[in-house]
Amino acid sequence: MNNWDYSVFWNEVINQAKVELSEHEFAMWFNIQYDSSTENSVSIRVPSSFYRDQLVRQYQKYLEDKLFDLMGKRITIDFIVVKPTMSDEARSQSQAREEKIESTQKGQDHANPPRDRGKHPQLRVDYTFENFVIGDNNGFASNAALAISKNPGTSYNPFLIYGGVGLGKTHLMQSIGNRVWIESRKTKIICITAEEFTNEFIQSIHDKTTQNFKNKYRYVDVLLIDDIHFLQNKLGSQEELFHTFNALYDANKQMVFTCDRPVSELKNLSDRLRSRFERGLNVDLQPPNFETRCAILKKKIEAGHVPVPDEVIEIIAKNISTNVRDLEAALTKLVAYAELVHKEITLEIAQNQLKDVFSQSKHGNVTIDNILRVVADYYKLSYNDLKGKKRTKNIAFPRQVAMFIARDITEYSTTELGFEFGGRDHTTVMHACQRIDERLKLDPNLESTIQALIRTIKDYSAKI
Ligand code: ADP
Ligand code: MG
């Protein structure tokens, strides 16, 4: 029994052919089935020698080139004639089809359909290093990412980028993919979210195709998985990823992950997978400072064709500070408005149009309730636990974090906060804030967790 199974790649080739060829052509010629693989070939079942000859003449090169693009190595296709066992009726239909094919094939020659590696199906074309501003908040991460894209699999493996929403994790990860994709035609890259990985894995169990699933992921050169915090509580997928990880790691294949928090703070993650994530290089992205925010806005403006004065850039950068996605959204809104009314963007227009955006990002609707909900959710507790009287350690610490954040981002006094947090004394709140202050000095991860929580609370509050 051999271990080769290229059926996933073959299916993908067929999917692409279906899109690229005309419906008529596809229906006529692609009545063929995957049979088996060896190390350097796949066997495809075709219903007759007539089919085989036509496929060899017209499509073999086309299909082999596609396989090469997907797999990064040359695989030959052997068409084997397997007479289908079918009812007489079906047979006569098939014969009729062959006759029709013979009569129409002349004008149909498809010896060399245009072929271009084009865009990677899973990577966004605009998520490139060229479009990514290197600033105070991401210098280390960006340089590591650049180094990795020069020599995937050799220097930092895995590479894990963590940080709050909208700070550029996905953009940076995909930049690696795009750079590798352009520079080396042979490299096979997969880029997916942890959620897609999980869904696909579950589907493969359901379809009894887990072997295909395993082959697909263990045969890549660069594996990019976004938002691995999704794997919390998903033990089956964790197990699968653990084995994929080991296979790729041993083969020196590059892995890149992103996560919304430091790996040490993921809950319900197997220790062995956690230690794999922590093995290579873990770097965080912070919110950008004012200069970097201006530089990011300028970059986005370059890409468009609407001029935006510097004073407008500055007022946007001044007012939106926690999230690059929001920064971009404000600019997009302004540009869209200016285009619609055919006006040049001025400071006055910007102030008017972005009034709501600015005031929301300053105050939001941050309430104690929102803080409790977000913090409880993060630590996998219930809202009532956090607000209640229980003093067990797993509740006391998150509660202190919530109090600390409330003190930081709301205008409530400690007395008011004590009242809001289940009728406690103001000294309890003060004590909580001191405790967190102390821990912040000892634990560098806590800072980014709290920053991430604050951003989530603001996002969440802005939505309601
Ligand atoms: P995350 O995955 O961390 O939530 P994204 O990568 O989706 O964030 O980034 C959000 C948006 O901000 C994207 O449109 C991205 O292009 C942009 N962005 C983030 N950081 C930068 C940067 N340093 N330079 C240019 N654009 C950036
Ligand atoms: Mg993302």
mmCIF file of C-alpha atoms in Angstrom, residues 47-411:
data_model
loop_
_atom_site.group_PDB
_atom_site.id
_atom_site.type_symbol
_atom_site.label_atom_id
_atom_site.label_comp_id
_atom_site.label_asym_id
_atom_site.label_seq_id
_atom_site.Cartn_x
_atom_site.Cartn_y
_atom_site.Cartn_z
ATOM 1 C CA PRO A 47 -14.423 5.931 -19.720
ATOM 2 C CA SER A 48 -12.842 5.052 -23.058
ATOM 3 C CA SER A 49 -9.663 5.170 -25.100
ATOM 4 C CA PHE A 50 -11.270 7.847 -27.176
ATOM 5 C CA TYR A 51 -11.553 10.050 -24.093
ATOM 6 C CA ARG A 52 -8.021 9.237 -23.101
ATOM 7 C CA ASP A 53 -6.565 10.275 -26.437
ATOM 8 C CA GLN A 54 -8.480 13.518 -26.475
ATOM 9 C CA LEU A 55 -7.555 14.377 -22.911
ATOM 10 C CA VAL A 56 -3.889 13.646 -23.523
ATOM 11 C CA ARG A 57 -3.889 15.787 -26.629
ATOM 12 C CA GLN A 58 -5.892 18.717 -25.381
ATOM 13 C CA TYR A 59 -5.716 18.894 -21.629
ATOM 14 C CA GLN A 60 -2.861 16.913 -20.156
ATOM 15 C CA LYS A 61 -0.405 19.787 -20.116
ATOM 16 C CA TYR A 62 -3.024 22.187 -18.849
ATOM 17 C CA LEU A 63 -3.916 19.899 -15.951
ATOM 18 C CA GLU A 64 -0.321 19.023 -15.115
ATOM 19 C CA ASP A 65 0.611 22.697 -14.998
ATOM 20 C CA LYS A 66 -2.217 23.289 -12.571
ATOM 21 C CA LEU A 67 -1.043 20.464 -10.355
ATOM 22 C CA PHE A 68 2.413 21.936 -10.427
ATOM 23 C CA ASP A 69 1.106 25.305 -9.299
ATOM 24 C CA LEU A 70 -0.735 23.779 -6.414
ATOM 25 C CA MET A 71 1.855 21.308 -5.272
ATOM 26 C CA GLY A 72 5.138 22.851 -6.287
ATOM 27 C CA LYS A 73 6.337 19.675 -7.918
ATOM 28 C CA ARG A 74 5.912 17.977 -11.248
ATOM 29 C CA ILE A 75 3.328 15.229 -11.236
ATOM 30 C CA THR A 76 2.394 13.295 -14.356
ATOM 31 C CA ILE A 77 -1.153 12.346 -15.074
ATOM 32 C CA ASP A 78 -1.865 8.828 -16.321
ATOM 33 C CA PHE A 79 -5.248 8.383 -17.872
ATOM 34 C CA ILE A 80 -6.443 4.845 -17.451
ATOM 35 C CA VAL A 81 -9.365 3.489 -19.330
ATOM 36 C CA VAL A 82 -11.915 1.919 -17.052
ATOM 37 C CA LYS A 83 -15.027 0.862 -18.869
ATOM 38 C CA PRO A 84 -17.857 2.019 -16.701
ATOM 39 C CA THR A 85 -20.388 -0.561 -15.680
ATOM 40 C CA MET A 86 -23.666 1.028 -16.405
ATOM 41 C CA SER A 87 -27.110 0.350 -17.677
ATOM 42 C CA ASP A 88 -27.731 0.121 -21.394
ATOM 43 C CA GLU A 89 -29.551 3.367 -21.333
ATOM 44 C CA ALA A 90 -26.664 5.244 -19.802
ATOM 45 C CA ARG A 91 -24.299 3.540 -22.234
ATOM 46 C CA SER A 92 -26.210 4.667 -25.229
ATOM 47 C CA GLN A 93 -26.242 8.223 -23.879
ATOM 48 C CA SER A 94 -22.526 8.092 -23.496
ATOM 49 C CA GLN A 95 -22.088 6.806 -27.038
ATOM 50 C CA ALA A 96 -24.239 9.593 -28.322
ATOM 51 C CA ARG A 97 -22.023 12.001 -26.468
ATOM 52 C CA GLU A 98 -18.864 10.556 -28.004
ATOM 53 C CA GLU A 99 -20.333 10.927 -31.455
ATOM 54 C CA LYS A 100 -21.241 14.510 -30.736
ATOM 55 C CA ILE A 101 -17.751 15.168 -29.455
ATOM 56 C CA GLU A 102 -16.185 13.815 -32.613
ATOM 57 C CA SER A 103 -18.301 16.035 -34.734
ATOM 58 C CA THR A 104 -17.562 19.218 -32.754
ATOM 59 C CA GLN A 105 -13.991 18.790 -31.660
ATOM 60 C CA LYS A 106 -12.376 20.631 -34.523
ATOM 61 C CA GLY A 107 -13.131 24.152 -33.455
ATOM 62 C CA GLN A 108 -12.475 23.278 -29.838
ATOM 63 C CA ASP A 109 -8.769 22.780 -29.635
ATOM 64 C CA HIS A 110 -7.558 23.797 -26.236
ATOM 65 C CA ALA A 111 -3.967 22.711 -26.415
ATOM 66 C CA ASN A 112 -2.558 25.624 -24.440
ATOM 67 C CA PRO A 113 -5.104 27.501 -22.394
ATOM 68 C CA PRO A 114 -3.617 30.692 -20.946
ATOM 69 C CA ARG A 115 -1.885 30.023 -17.692
ATOM 70 C CA ASP A 116 -0.701 32.508 -15.157
ATOM 71 C CA ARG A 117 0.089 31.907 -11.567
ATOM 72 C CA GLY A 118 -1.947 35.007 -10.819
ATOM 73 C CA LYS A 119 -3.148 35.658 -7.357
ATOM 74 C CA HIS A 120 -3.033 33.174 -4.546
ATOM 75 C CA PRO A 121 -6.635 32.132 -3.901
ATOM 76 C CA GLN A 122 -6.415 32.660 -0.145
ATOM 77 C CA LEU A 123 -4.282 35.788 0.079
ATOM 78 C CA ARG A 124 -5.528 39.346 -0.234
ATOM 79 C CA VAL A 125 -3.530 41.156 -2.911
ATOM 80 C CA ASP A 126 -3.367 44.364 -0.893
ATOM 81 C CA TYR A 127 -1.942 42.730 2.230
ATOM 82 C CA THR A 128 1.673 43.212 1.216
ATOM 83 C CA PHE A 129 4.825 44.565 2.827
ATOM 84 C CA GLU A 130 4.692 47.422 0.338
ATOM 85 C CA ASN A 131 1.368 48.521 1.832
ATOM 86 C CA PHE A 132 2.398 47.987 5.432
ATOM 87 C CA VAL A 133 3.803 50.905 7.393
ATOM 88 C CA ILE A 134 6.607 49.961 9.742
ATOM 89 C CA GLY A 135 6.199 52.045 12.869
ATOM 90 C CA ASP A 136 6.957 52.226 16.560
ATOM 91 C CA ASN A 137 4.369 49.575 17.315
ATOM 92 C CA ASN A 138 5.413 46.868 14.887
ATOM 93 C CA GLY A 139 9.098 47.314 14.041
ATOM 94 C CA PHE A 140 10.292 44.069 15.512
ATOM 95 C CA ALA A 141 7.367 42.070 14.146
ATOM 96 C CA SER A 142 7.765 43.571 10.659
ATOM 97 C CA ASN A 143 11.465 42.868 10.470
ATOM 98 C CA ALA A 144 11.017 39.321 11.641
ATOM 99 C CA ALA A 145 8.274 38.876 9.044
ATOM 100 C CA LEU A 146 10.564 40.189 6.305
ATOM 101 C CA ALA A 147 13.347 37.869 7.381
ATOM 102 C CA ILE A 148 10.993 34.915 7.343
ATOM 103 C CA SER A 149 9.740 35.672 3.873
ATOM 104 C CA LYS A 150 13.334 35.633 2.615
ATOM 105 C CA ASN A 151 14.068 32.228 4.089
ATOM 106 C CA PRO A 152 10.891 30.480 5.080
ATOM 107 C CA GLY A 153 11.286 27.639 7.529
ATOM 108 C CA THR A 154 14.825 28.449 8.569
ATOM 109 C CA SER A 155 14.940 31.261 11.072
ATOM 110 C CA TYR A 156 11.874 31.703 13.253
ATOM 111 C CA ASN A 157 9.572 28.746 13.298
ATOM 112 C CA PRO A 158 6.776 29.055 14.145
ATOM 113 C CA PHE A 159 6.301 32.801 13.995
ATOM 114 C CA LEU A 160 3.393 33.967 16.090
ATOM 115 C CA ILE A 161 1.963 37.486 16.028
ATOM 116 C CA TYR A 162 -0.400 38.511 18.790
ATOM 117 C CA GLY A 163 -2.273 41.672 19.729
ATOM 118 C CA GLY A 164 -5.689 43.290 19.808
ATOM 119 C CA VAL A 165 -8.165 43.717 16.971
ATOM 120 C CA GLY A 166 -7.372 45.885 13.988
ATOM 121 C CA LEU A 167 -3.655 46.243 14.655
ATOM 122 C CA GLY A 168 -2.394 44.546 11.507
ATOM 123 C CA LYS A 169 -1.887 40.901 12.465
ATOM 124 C CA THR A 170 -3.670 39.502 9.429
ATOM 125 C CA HIS A 171 -2.058 42.042 7.117
ATOM 126 C CA LEU A 172 1.439 41.198 8.322
ATOM 127 C CA MET A 173 0.910 37.456 8.170
ATOM 128 C CA GLN A 174 -0.451 37.622 4.637
ATOM 129 C CA SER A 175 2.427 39.868 3.581
ATOM 130 C CA ILE A 176 4.742 36.948 4.264
ATOM 131 C CA GLY A 177 2.518 34.721 2.135
ATOM 132 C CA ASN A 178 2.346 37.200 -0.722
ATOM 133 C CA ARG A 179 6.080 37.802 -0.777
ATOM 134 C CA VAL A 180 6.904 34.106 -0.810
ATOM 135 C CA TRP A 181 4.236 33.488 -3.436
ATOM 136 C CA ILE A 182 5.717 36.050 -5.802
ATOM 137 C CA GLU A 183 9.342 35.192 -5.256
ATOM 138 C CA SER A 184 9.272 31.475 -5.493
ATOM 139 C CA ARG A 185 6.933 29.816 -7.875
ATOM 140 C CA LYS A 186 7.402 26.405 -6.426
ATOM 141 C CA THR A 187 6.282 27.104 -2.918
ATOM 142 C CA LYS A 188 2.992 25.716 -1.782
ATOM 143 C CA ILE A 189 1.204 28.054 0.609
ATOM 144 C CA ILE A 190 -1.981 27.601 2.582
ATOM 145 C CA CYS A 191 -3.539 30.540 4.398
ATOM 146 C CA ILE A 192 -6.680 29.986 6.447
ATOM 147 C CA THR A 193 -8.301 30.973 9.701
ATOM 148 C CA ALA A 194 -8.311 28.600 12.643
ATOM 149 C CA GLU A 195 -12.062 28.516 12.248
ATOM 150 C CA GLU A 196 -11.813 27.293 8.665
ATOM 151 C CA PHE A 197 -9.221 24.737 9.702
ATOM 152 C CA THR A 198 -11.593 23.462 12.368
ATOM 153 C CA ASN A 199 -14.605 23.347 10.075
ATOM 154 C CA GLU A 200 -12.715 21.583 7.351
ATOM 155 C CA PHE A 201 -11.393 19.047 9.831
ATOM 156 C CA ILE A 202 -14.858 18.318 11.176
ATOM 157 C CA GLN A 203 -16.211 18.011 7.659
ATOM 158 C CA SER A 204 -13.471 15.548 6.769
ATOM 159 C CA ILE A 205 -14.416 13.363 9.728
ATOM 160 C CA HIS A 206 -17.976 13.464 8.579
ATOM 161 C CA ASP A 207 -17.028 12.594 4.992
ATOM 162 C CA LYS A 208 -14.464 10.006 6.144
ATOM 163 C CA THR A 209 -11.736 11.860 4.291
ATOM 164 C CA THR A 210 -9.436 12.730 7.183
ATOM 165 C CA GLN A 211 -6.508 11.177 5.334
ATOM 166 C CA ASN A 212 -6.952 13.711 2.535
ATOM 167 C CA PHE A 213 -7.198 16.470 5.067
ATOM 168 C CA LYS A 214 -3.963 15.370 6.712
ATOM 169 C CA ASN A 215 -2.156 15.072 3.381
ATOM 170 C CA LYS A 216 -3.259 18.492 2.330
ATOM 171 C CA TYR A 217 -1.877 20.232 5.400
ATOM 172 C CA ARG A 218 1.242 18.175 5.753
ATOM 173 C CA TYR A 219 2.314 18.840 2.221
ATOM 174 C CA VAL A 220 2.756 22.603 2.316
ATOM 175 C CA ASP A 221 5.860 24.752 2.499
ATOM 176 C CA VAL A 222 4.238 27.674 4.269
ATOM 177 C CA LEU A 223 1.211 27.320 6.509
ATOM 178 C CA LEU A 224 -0.463 30.519 7.702
ATOM 179 C CA ILE A 225 -3.228 30.171 10.301
ATOM 180 C CA ASP A 226 -5.086 33.260 11.473
ATOM 181 C CA ASP A 227 -6.778 33.760 14.850
ATOM 182 C CA ILE A 228 -5.729 30.635 16.693
ATOM 183 C CA HIS A 229 -7.583 31.777 19.826
ATOM 184 C CA PHE A 230 -10.521 30.162 18.057
ATOM 185 C CA LEU A 231 -9.014 26.777 18.922
ATOM 186 C CA GLN A 232 -9.749 27.210 22.625
ATOM 187 C CA ASN A 233 -12.006 24.350 23.719
ATOM 188 C CA LYS A 234 -11.694 22.620 20.324
ATOM 189 C CA LEU A 235 -9.727 19.613 21.460
ATOM 190 C CA GLY A 236 -10.053 17.544 18.295
ATOM 191 C CA SER A 237 -8.756 20.333 16.094
ATOM 192 C CA GLN A 238 -5.961 21.048 18.544
ATOM 193 C CA GLU A 239 -4.894 17.428 18.341
ATOM 194 C CA GLU A 240 -4.924 17.545 14.561
ATOM 195 C CA LEU A 241 -2.996 20.781 14.428
ATOM 196 C CA PHE A 242 -0.481 19.361 16.878
ATOM 197 C CA HIS A 243 0.343 16.521 14.475
ATOM 198 C CA THR A 244 0.384 18.834 11.478
ATOM 199 C CA PHE A 245 2.711 21.105 13.399
ATOM 200 C CA ASN A 246 5.150 18.322 14.171
ATOM 201 C CA ALA A 247 5.214 17.091 10.596
ATOM 202 C CA LEU A 248 5.874 20.552 9.198
ATOM 203 C CA TYR A 249 8.337 21.473 11.904
ATOM 204 C CA ASP A 250 10.412 18.367 11.321
ATOM 205 C CA ALA A 251 10.443 19.086 7.618
ATOM 206 C CA ASN A 252 11.550 22.716 8.198
ATOM 207 C CA LYS A 253 8.381 24.147 6.737
ATOM 208 C CA GLN A 254 7.396 27.620 7.838
ATOM 209 C CA MET A 255 4.372 28.177 10.076
ATOM 210 C CA VAL A 256 2.892 31.527 11.009
ATOM 211 C CA PHE A 257 0.043 32.040 13.459
ATOM 212 C CA THR A 258 -1.871 35.010 14.784
ATOM 213 C CA CYS A 259 -3.693 35.291 18.075
ATOM 214 C CA ASP A 260 -5.606 38.002 19.898
ATOM 215 C CA ARG A 261 -3.651 37.485 23.140
ATOM 216 C CA PRO A 262 -0.391 35.980 24.366
ATOM 217 C CA VAL A 263 -0.417 32.203 24.046
ATOM 218 C CA SER A 264 0.080 31.876 27.802
ATOM 219 C CA GLU A 265 -3.397 33.311 28.252
ATOM 220 C CA LEU A 266 -5.257 30.961 25.987
ATOM 221 C CA LYS A 267 -7.663 28.788 27.929
ATOM 222 C CA ASN A 268 -8.426 25.141 27.331
ATOM 223 C CA LEU A 269 -5.516 24.590 25.066
ATOM 224 C CA SER A 270 -3.489 21.398 25.398
ATOM 225 C CA ASP A 271 -0.109 21.980 27.016
ATOM 226 C CA ARG A 272 1.732 20.291 24.211
ATOM 227 C CA LEU A 273 0.170 22.515 21.543
ATOM 228 C CA ARG A 274 0.774 25.584 23.697
ATOM 229 C CA SER A 275 4.434 24.720 23.993
ATOM 230 C CA ARG A 276 4.649 24.293 20.202
ATOM 231 C CA PHE A 277 3.165 27.749 19.634
ATOM 232 C CA GLU A 278 5.644 29.217 22.068
ATOM 233 C CA ARG A 279 8.590 27.433 20.544
ATOM 234 C CA GLY A 280 9.650 29.856 17.801
ATOM 235 C CA LEU A 281 9.256 33.601 17.957
ATOM 236 C CA ASN A 282 6.243 35.289 19.571
ATOM 237 C CA VAL A 283 5.889 39.017 18.985
ATOM 238 C CA ASP A 284 3.143 41.467 19.791
ATOM 239 C CA LEU A 285 1.642 44.382 17.906
ATOM 240 C CA GLN A 286 0.768 47.461 19.929
ATOM 241 C CA PRO A 287 -1.469 50.358 18.934
ATOM 242 C CA PRO A 288 0.541 52.786 16.785
ATOM 243 C CA ASN A 289 1.613 56.200 18.092
ATOM 244 C CA PHE A 290 0.524 59.472 16.494
ATOM 245 C CA GLU A 291 3.328 59.623 13.905
ATOM 246 C CA THR A 292 2.746 56.071 12.811
ATOM 247 C CA ARG A 293 -0.987 56.684 12.559
ATOM 248 C CA CYS A 294 -0.302 59.652 10.267
ATOM 249 C CA ALA A 295 2.080 57.554 8.170
ATOM 250 C CA ILE A 296 -0.529 54.807 7.813
ATOM 251 C CA LEU A 297 -3.147 57.317 6.684
ATOM 252 C CA LYS A 298 -0.721 58.794 4.162
ATOM 253 C CA LYS A 299 -0.034 55.358 2.761
ATOM 254 C CA LYS A 300 -3.731 54.722 2.272
ATOM 255 C CA ILE A 301 -4.135 58.110 0.613
ATOM 256 C CA GLU A 302 -1.304 57.354 -1.834
ATOM 257 C CA ALA A 303 -3.208 54.325 -3.003
ATOM 258 C CA GLY A 304 -6.290 56.392 -3.819
ATOM 259 C CA HIS A 305 -6.614 59.448 -6.012
ATOM 260 C CA VAL A 306 -8.305 61.929 -3.696
ATOM 261 C CA PRO A 307 -6.003 64.498 -2.109
ATOM 262 C CA VAL A 308 -6.265 64.901 1.639
ATOM 263 C CA PRO A 309 -4.573 67.860 3.348
ATOM 264 C CA ASP A 310 -2.119 67.221 6.174
ATOM 265 C CA GLU A 311 -4.240 68.984 8.758
ATOM 266 C CA VAL A 312 -7.055 66.544 8.025
ATOM 267 C CA ILE A 313 -4.732 63.583 8.374
ATOM 268 C CA GLU A 314 -3.629 64.935 11.718
ATOM 269 C CA ILE A 315 -7.066 65.437 13.119
ATOM 270 C CA ILE A 316 -8.071 61.897 12.194
ATOM 271 C CA ALA A 317 -4.868 60.496 13.684
ATOM 272 C CA LYS A 318 -5.377 62.538 16.827
ATOM 273 C CA ASN A 319 -8.922 61.378 17.407
ATOM 274 C CA ILE A 320 -8.664 57.707 16.581
ATOM 275 C CA SER A 321 -5.919 56.036 18.478
ATOM 276 C CA THR A 322 -6.639 52.466 19.405
ATOM 277 C CA ASN A 323 -7.270 50.612 16.186
ATOM 278 C CA VAL A 324 -5.889 50.895 12.642
ATOM 279 C CA ARG A 325 -9.048 49.478 11.150
ATOM 280 C CA ASP A 326 -11.080 52.342 12.629
ATOM 281 C CA LEU A 327 -8.503 54.798 11.394
ATOM 282 C CA GLU A 328 -8.896 53.512 7.849
ATOM 283 C CA ALA A 329 -12.668 53.441 8.127
ATOM 284 C CA ALA A 330 -12.765 57.136 9.059
ATOM 285 C CA LEU A 331 -10.623 58.019 6.066
ATOM 286 C CA THR A 332 -12.713 55.896 3.714
ATOM 287 C CA LYS A 333 -15.868 57.554 4.938
ATOM 288 C CA LEU A 334 -14.445 61.001 4.319
ATOM 289 C CA VAL A 335 -13.123 60.194 0.860
ATOM 290 C CA ALA A 336 -16.432 58.625 -0.135
ATOM 291 C CA TYR A 337 -18.266 61.730 0.974
ATOM 292 C CA ALA A 338 -15.954 64.063 -0.911
ATOM 293 C CA GLU A 339 -16.296 62.032 -4.083
ATOM 294 C CA LEU A 340 -20.042 61.928 -3.788
ATOM 295 C CA VAL A 341 -20.483 65.677 -3.444
ATOM 296 C CA HIS A 342 -17.528 66.540 -5.707
ATOM 297 C CA LYS A 343 -15.836 68.647 -3.094
ATOM 298 C CA GLU A 344 -12.275 68.864 -1.956
ATOM 299 C CA ILE A 345 -11.650 67.606 1.527
ATOM 300 C CA THR A 346 -11.151 70.436 3.986
ATOM 301 C CA LEU A 347 -10.678 70.548 7.720
ATOM 302 C CA GLU A 348 -14.223 71.756 8.132
ATOM 303 C CA ILE A 349 -15.739 68.948 6.065
ATOM 304 C CA ALA A 350 -13.653 66.432 7.991
ATOM 305 C CA GLN A 351 -14.760 67.769 11.340
ATOM 306 C CA ASN A 352 -18.371 67.729 10.280
ATOM 307 C CA GLN A 353 -18.422 64.362 8.632
ATOM 308 C CA LEU A 354 -16.441 62.590 11.308
ATOM 309 C CA LYS A 355 -18.057 64.203 14.337
ATOM 310 C CA ASP A 356 -19.804 61.035 15.416
ATOM 311 C CA VAL A 357 -16.849 58.791 14.723
ATOM 312 C CA PHE A 358 -14.619 61.024 16.838
ATOM 313 C CA SER A 359 -16.934 61.386 19.774
ATOM 314 C CA GLN A 360 -17.575 57.672 19.840
ATOM 315 C CA SER A 361 -13.939 56.818 19.853
ATOM 316 C CA LYS A 362 -13.384 59.263 22.732
ATOM 317 C CA HIS A 363 -16.168 58.336 25.087
ATOM 318 C CA GLY A 364 -17.955 55.388 23.543
ATOM 319 C CA ASN A 365 -20.761 54.029 25.628
ATOM 320 C CA VAL A 366 -18.423 52.430 28.067
ATOM 321 C CA THR A 367 -20.424 51.259 31.056
ATOM 322 C CA ILE A 368 -19.439 49.074 33.987
ATOM 323 C CA ASP A 369 -21.767 46.468 32.586
ATOM 324 C CA ASN A 370 -19.867 46.376 29.309
ATOM 325 C CA ILE A 371 -16.585 46.081 31.141
ATOM 326 C CA LEU A 372 -17.907 43.214 33.246
ATOM 327 C CA ARG A 373 -19.246 41.406 30.205
ATOM 328 C CA VAL A 374 -16.067 41.664 28.163
ATOM 329 C CA VAL A 375 -13.765 40.756 31.051
ATOM 330 C CA ALA A 376 -15.999 37.847 32.119
ATOM 331 C CA ASP A 377 -16.056 36.579 28.562
ATOM 332 C CA TYR A 378 -12.299 36.795 28.239
ATOM 333 C CA TYR A 379 -11.689 34.828 31.420
ATOM 334 C CA LYS A 380 -14.496 32.393 30.637
ATOM 335 C CA LEU A 381 -16.510 33.366 33.703
ATOM 336 C CA SER A 382 -20.111 34.440 33.957
ATOM 337 C CA TYR A 383 -21.131 38.035 34.386
ATOM 338 C CA ASN A 384 -22.712 37.132 37.734
ATOM 339 C CA ASP A 385 -19.542 35.462 38.991
ATOM 340 C CA LEU A 386 -17.595 38.588 38.324
ATOM 341 C CA LYS A 387 -20.123 40.898 39.863
ATOM 342 C CA GLY A 388 -20.958 38.587 42.782
ATOM 343 C CA LYS A 389 -19.407 37.947 46.171
ATOM 344 C CA LYS A 390 -17.344 34.827 45.553
ATOM 345 C CA ARG A 391 -13.686 35.290 46.366
ATOM 346 C CA THR A 392 -12.043 32.250 44.840
ATOM 347 C CA LYS A 393 -8.751 33.028 43.133
ATOM 348 C CA ASN A 394 -9.953 32.359 39.599
ATOM 349 C CA ILE A 395 -12.637 35.002 40.085
ATOM 350 C CA ALA A 396 -10.795 37.481 42.309
ATOM 351 C CA PHE A 397 -8.072 38.228 39.789
ATOM 352 C CA PRO A 398 -10.345 38.892 36.779
ATOM 353 C CA ARG A 399 -12.474 41.048 39.051
ATOM 354 C CA GLN A 400 -9.423 43.111 39.964
ATOM 355 C CA VAL A 401 -8.613 43.471 36.285
ATOM 356 C CA ALA A 402 -12.149 44.699 35.611
ATOM 357 C CA MET A 403 -11.910 47.238 38.426
ATOM 358 C CA PHE A 404 -8.543 48.421 37.206
ATOM 359 C CA ILE A 405 -9.884 48.918 33.683
ATOM 360 C CA ALA A 406 -12.990 50.688 34.943
ATOM 361 C CA ARG A 407 -10.799 53.067 36.905
ATOM 362 C CA ASP A 408 -8.677 53.652 33.837
ATOM 363 C CA ILE A 409 -11.283 54.297 31.172
ATOM 364 C CA THR A 410 -14.343 55.666 32.984
ATOM 365 C CA GLU A 411 -14.880 58.733 35.111
#
